[in-house]
Amino acid sequence: MNKIVKSDAQWRAELTPEEYAVARKKGTERPFTGRYWDTHEHGIYRCIGCGTALFKSDTKFDAGCGWPSYFEPLDPANVREETDTTHGMVRTEVMCNVCDSHLGHVFPDGPPPTGLRYCINSLSLKFEPA
């Protein structure tokens, strides 16, 4: 896998201020405000930073949390997980494995078949309709 590395200035030039704050500075959007939390179209959700295919609409489900949620990534090699101990919690952060953009977090309370809930910021994604 070829890593994409850009300077901070390049990221700022390519992303909106809101996308930059989430994808590059590990921010989050408020629940029920993101562009994809209630999207039901068929397609692929790609990384806002590099375009890597991350999630298929077939794995999206309504978790009631206010963020787009998926039970599995399209290709597990495209996402990376790291321990996140910010905000007084221990969570598992999910990042794009190609460009290191922050996507969100994964929790063990999702539906079958995986039991996982990838809770992802809309600002970290770009939707490509089928």
PDB file of C-alpha atoms in Angstrom:
ATOM      1  CA  MET A   1       0.000   0.000   0.000  1.00  0.00           C
ATOM      2  CA  ASN A   2       1.398   3.389  -0.988  1.00  0.00           C
ATOM      3  CA  LYS A   3       1.030   5.962   1.775  1.00  0.00           C
ATOM      4  CA  ILE A   4      -0.069   9.474   0.852  1.00  0.00           C
ATOM      5  CA  VAL A   5       1.897  12.121   2.710  1.00  0.00           C
ATOM      6  CA  LYS A   6       1.140  15.838   2.351  1.00  0.00           C
ATOM      7  CA  SER A   7       2.221  18.942   4.186  1.00  0.00           C
ATOM      8  CA  ASP A   8      -0.154  20.701   6.536  1.00  0.00           C
ATOM      9  CA  ALA A   9      -0.419  23.522   3.986  1.00  0.00           C
ATOM     10  CA  GLN A  10      -1.447  21.044   1.281  1.00  0.00           C
ATOM     11  CA  TRP A  11      -4.143  19.519   3.504  1.00  0.00           C
ATOM     12  CA  ARG A  12      -5.483  22.982   4.380  1.00  0.00           C
ATOM     13  CA  ALA A  13      -5.612  23.923   0.691  1.00  0.00           C
ATOM     14  CA  GLU A  14      -7.440  20.724  -0.341  1.00  0.00           C
ATOM     15  CA  LEU A  15      -9.969  20.360   2.486  1.00  0.00           C
ATOM     16  CA  THR A  16     -12.626  22.737   3.790  1.00  0.00           C
ATOM     17  CA  PRO A  17     -11.861  24.134   7.255  1.00  0.00           C
ATOM     18  CA  GLU A  18     -14.439  21.744   8.737  1.00  0.00           C
ATOM     19  CA  GLU A  19     -13.046  18.699   6.905  1.00  0.00           C
ATOM     20  CA  TYR A  20      -9.521  19.659   7.959  1.00  0.00           C
ATOM     21  CA  ALA A  21     -10.555  19.988  11.631  1.00  0.00           C
ATOM     22  CA  VAL A  22     -12.018  16.475  11.645  1.00  0.00           C
ATOM     23  CA  ALA A  23      -9.799  14.540   9.230  1.00  0.00           C
ATOM     24  CA  ARG A  24      -6.446  16.057  10.145  1.00  0.00           C
ATOM     25  CA  LYS A  25      -6.959  17.307  13.731  1.00  0.00           C
ATOM     26  CA  LYS A  26      -9.128  14.422  14.997  1.00  0.00           C
ATOM     27  CA  GLY A  27     -12.193  16.548  15.579  1.00  0.00           C
ATOM     28  CA  THR A  28     -15.807  15.428  15.370  1.00  0.00           C
ATOM     29  CA  GLU A  29     -19.009  16.807  13.957  1.00  0.00           C
ATOM     30  CA  ARG A  30     -22.103  17.205  16.092  1.00  0.00           C
ATOM     31  CA  PRO A  31     -24.499  14.256  15.918  1.00  0.00           C
ATOM     32  CA  PHE A  32     -27.354  14.429  13.393  1.00  0.00           C
ATOM     33  CA  THR A  33     -25.659  17.273  11.470  1.00  0.00           C
ATOM     34  CA  GLY A  34     -23.364  15.463   9.027  1.00  0.00           C
ATOM     35  CA  ARG A  35     -24.092  15.202   5.325  1.00  0.00           C
ATOM     36  CA  TYR A  36     -24.352  11.370   5.379  1.00  0.00           C
ATOM     37  CA  TRP A  37     -25.861  10.342   8.710  1.00  0.00           C
ATOM     38  CA  ASP A  38     -29.277   9.843   7.068  1.00  0.00           C
ATOM     39  CA  THR A  39     -28.182   8.898   3.517  1.00  0.00           C
ATOM     40  CA  HIS A  40     -29.807   5.764   2.135  1.00  0.00           C
ATOM     41  CA  GLU A  41     -28.507   5.715  -1.464  1.00  0.00           C
ATOM     42  CA  HIS A  42     -26.410   2.838  -2.776  1.00  0.00           C
ATOM     43  CA  GLY A  43     -22.732   3.483  -3.347  1.00  0.00           C
ATOM     44  CA  ILE A  44     -19.276   3.707  -1.830  1.00  0.00           C
ATOM     45  CA  TYR A  45     -18.048   5.996   0.938  1.00  0.00           C
ATOM     46  CA  ARG A  46     -14.503   7.164   0.232  1.00  0.00           C
ATOM     47  CA  CYS A  47     -11.882   8.955   2.320  1.00  0.00           C
ATOM     48  CA  ILE A  48     -12.135  12.732   2.002  1.00  0.00           C
ATOM     49  CA  GLY A  49      -8.352  12.998   2.065  1.00  0.00           C
ATOM     50  CA  CYS A  50      -7.298  10.495  -0.586  1.00  0.00           C
ATOM     51  CA  GLY A  51     -10.364   8.895  -2.150  1.00  0.00           C
ATOM     52  CA  THR A  52      -9.667   5.399  -0.811  1.00  0.00           C
ATOM     53  CA  ALA A  53     -12.802   3.231  -0.763  1.00  0.00           C
ATOM     54  CA  LEU A  54     -13.713   2.687   2.893  1.00  0.00           C
ATOM     55  CA  PHE A  55     -17.328   1.542   3.320  1.00  0.00           C
ATOM     56  CA  LYS A  56     -20.149   0.188   1.128  1.00  0.00           C
ATOM     57  CA  SER A  57     -23.692   1.434   1.600  1.00  0.00           C
ATOM     58  CA  ASP A  58     -24.747  -2.212   2.059  1.00  0.00           C
ATOM     59  CA  THR A  59     -22.954  -2.218   5.432  1.00  0.00           C
ATOM     60  CA  LYS A  60     -24.492   1.066   6.653  1.00  0.00           C
ATOM     61  CA  PHE A  61     -27.140   0.906   9.367  1.00  0.00           C
ATOM     62  CA  ASP A  62     -29.055   3.292  11.609  1.00  0.00           C
ATOM     63  CA  ALA A  63     -27.377   3.096  15.002  1.00  0.00           C
ATOM     64  CA  GLY A  64     -29.395   6.038  16.341  1.00  0.00           C
ATOM     65  CA  CYS A  65     -26.167   7.812  17.308  1.00  0.00           C
ATOM     66  CA  GLY A  66     -26.320  10.611  14.724  1.00  0.00           C
ATOM     67  CA  TRP A  67     -23.251   9.602  12.713  1.00  0.00           C
ATOM     68  CA  PRO A  68     -23.015   7.302   9.701  1.00  0.00           C
ATOM     69  CA  SER A  69     -22.476   3.793  11.058  1.00  0.00           C
ATOM     70  CA  TYR A  70     -21.213   0.692   9.285  1.00  0.00           C
ATOM     71  CA  PHE A  71     -20.731  -2.892  10.499  1.00  0.00           C
ATOM     72  CA  GLU A  72     -17.557  -3.497   8.462  1.00  0.00           C
ATOM     73  CA  PRO A  73     -15.092  -1.702   6.195  1.00  0.00           C
ATOM     74  CA  LEU A  74     -15.049  -2.476   2.481  1.00  0.00           C
ATOM     75  CA  ASP A  75     -11.444  -3.674   2.774  1.00  0.00           C
ATOM     76  CA  PRO A  76      -9.981  -4.054   6.285  1.00  0.00           C
ATOM     77  CA  ALA A  77      -6.543  -3.130   4.896  1.00  0.00           C
ATOM     78  CA  ASN A  78      -7.842   0.375   4.115  1.00  0.00           C
ATOM     79  CA  VAL A  79      -8.564   1.262   7.750  1.00  0.00           C
ATOM     80  CA  ARG A  80      -6.285   1.303  10.755  1.00  0.00           C
ATOM     81  CA  GLU A  81      -7.276   1.190  14.404  1.00  0.00           C
ATOM     82  CA  GLU A  82      -5.440   2.839  17.300  1.00  0.00           C
ATOM     83  CA  THR A  83      -6.213   3.274  20.973  1.00  0.00           C
ATOM     84  CA  ASP A  84      -7.621   6.736  21.761  1.00  0.00           C
ATOM     85  CA  THR A  85      -7.444   7.863  25.403  1.00  0.00           C
ATOM     86  CA  THR A  86      -8.616  11.464  24.887  1.00  0.00           C
ATOM     87  CA  HIS A  87     -11.571  13.001  26.730  1.00  0.00           C
ATOM     88  CA  GLY A  88     -11.150  10.687  29.721  1.00  0.00           C
ATOM     89  CA  MET A  89     -12.252   7.614  27.755  1.00  0.00           C
ATOM     90  CA  VAL A  90     -10.605   4.603  26.171  1.00  0.00           C
ATOM     91  CA  ARG A  91     -11.894   4.139  22.629  1.00  0.00           C
ATOM     92  CA  THR A  92     -10.667   2.663  19.378  1.00  0.00           C
ATOM     93  CA  GLU A  93      -9.968   5.321  16.772  1.00  0.00           C
ATOM     94  CA  VAL A  94     -10.419   4.464  13.089  1.00  0.00           C
ATOM     95  CA  MET A  95      -8.155   6.101  10.513  1.00  0.00           C
ATOM     96  CA  CYS A  96      -7.616   5.819   6.773  1.00  0.00           C
ATOM     97  CA  ASN A  97      -4.621   3.534   6.363  1.00  0.00           C
ATOM     98  CA  VAL A  98      -3.543   5.334   3.174  1.00  0.00           C
ATOM     99  CA  CYS A  99      -3.460   9.006   4.268  1.00  0.00           C
ATOM    100  CA  ASP A 100      -3.915   8.769   8.063  1.00  0.00           C
ATOM    101  CA  SER A 101      -7.107  10.850   8.066  1.00  0.00           C
ATOM    102  CA  HIS A 102      -9.180  10.508  11.232  1.00  0.00           C
ATOM    103  CA  LEU A 103     -12.494   8.841  10.410  1.00  0.00           C
ATOM    104  CA  GLY A 104     -14.150   8.201  13.765  1.00  0.00           C
ATOM    105  CA  HIS A 105     -14.285   5.301  16.222  1.00  0.00           C
ATOM    106  CA  VAL A 106     -15.328   1.649  16.259  1.00  0.00           C
ATOM    107  CA  PHE A 107     -17.390   0.121  19.053  1.00  0.00           C
ATOM    108  CA  PRO A 108     -18.336  -3.504  19.873  1.00  0.00           C
ATOM    109  CA  ASP A 109     -22.098  -2.835  19.908  1.00  0.00           C
ATOM    110  CA  GLY A 110     -23.040  -3.229  16.241  1.00  0.00           C
ATOM    111  CA  PRO A 111     -25.308  -5.679  14.462  1.00  0.00           C
ATOM    112  CA  PRO A 112     -24.479  -9.107  13.049  1.00  0.00           C
ATOM    113  CA  PRO A 113     -22.508 -10.403  11.326  1.00  0.00           C
ATOM    114  CA  THR A 114     -19.574  -8.499  12.893  1.00  0.00           C
ATOM    115  CA  GLY A 115     -21.062  -7.002  16.062  1.00  0.00           C
ATOM    116  CA  LEU A 116     -19.107  -3.829  15.272  1.00  0.00           C
ATOM    117  CA  ARG A 117     -20.240  -0.225  14.830  1.00  0.00           C
ATOM    118  CA  TYR A 118     -17.877   1.942  12.829  1.00  0.00           C
ATOM    119  CA  CYS A 119     -19.116   5.375  13.874  1.00  0.00           C
ATOM    120  CA  ILE A 120     -17.701   7.674  11.180  1.00  0.00           C
ATOM    121  CA  ASN A 121     -17.763  11.447  10.686  1.00  0.00           C
ATOM    122  CA  SER A 122     -19.468  12.568   7.465  1.00  0.00           C
ATOM    123  CA  LEU A 123     -16.772  15.226   7.133  1.00  0.00           C
ATOM    124  CA  SER A 124     -14.187  12.442   6.711  1.00  0.00           C
ATOM    125  CA  LEU A 125     -16.122  10.889   3.826  1.00  0.00           C
ATOM    126  CA  LYS A 126     -17.049  11.536   0.209  1.00  0.00           C
ATOM    127  CA  PHE A 127     -19.995   9.531  -1.139  1.00  0.00           C
ATOM    128  CA  GLU A 128     -19.875   8.035  -4.641  1.00  0.00           C
ATOM    129  CA  PRO A 129     -23.341   6.889  -5.769  1.00  0.00           C
ATOM    130  CA  ALA A 130     -23.582   3.500  -7.504  1.00  0.00           C
TER     131      ALA A 130
END
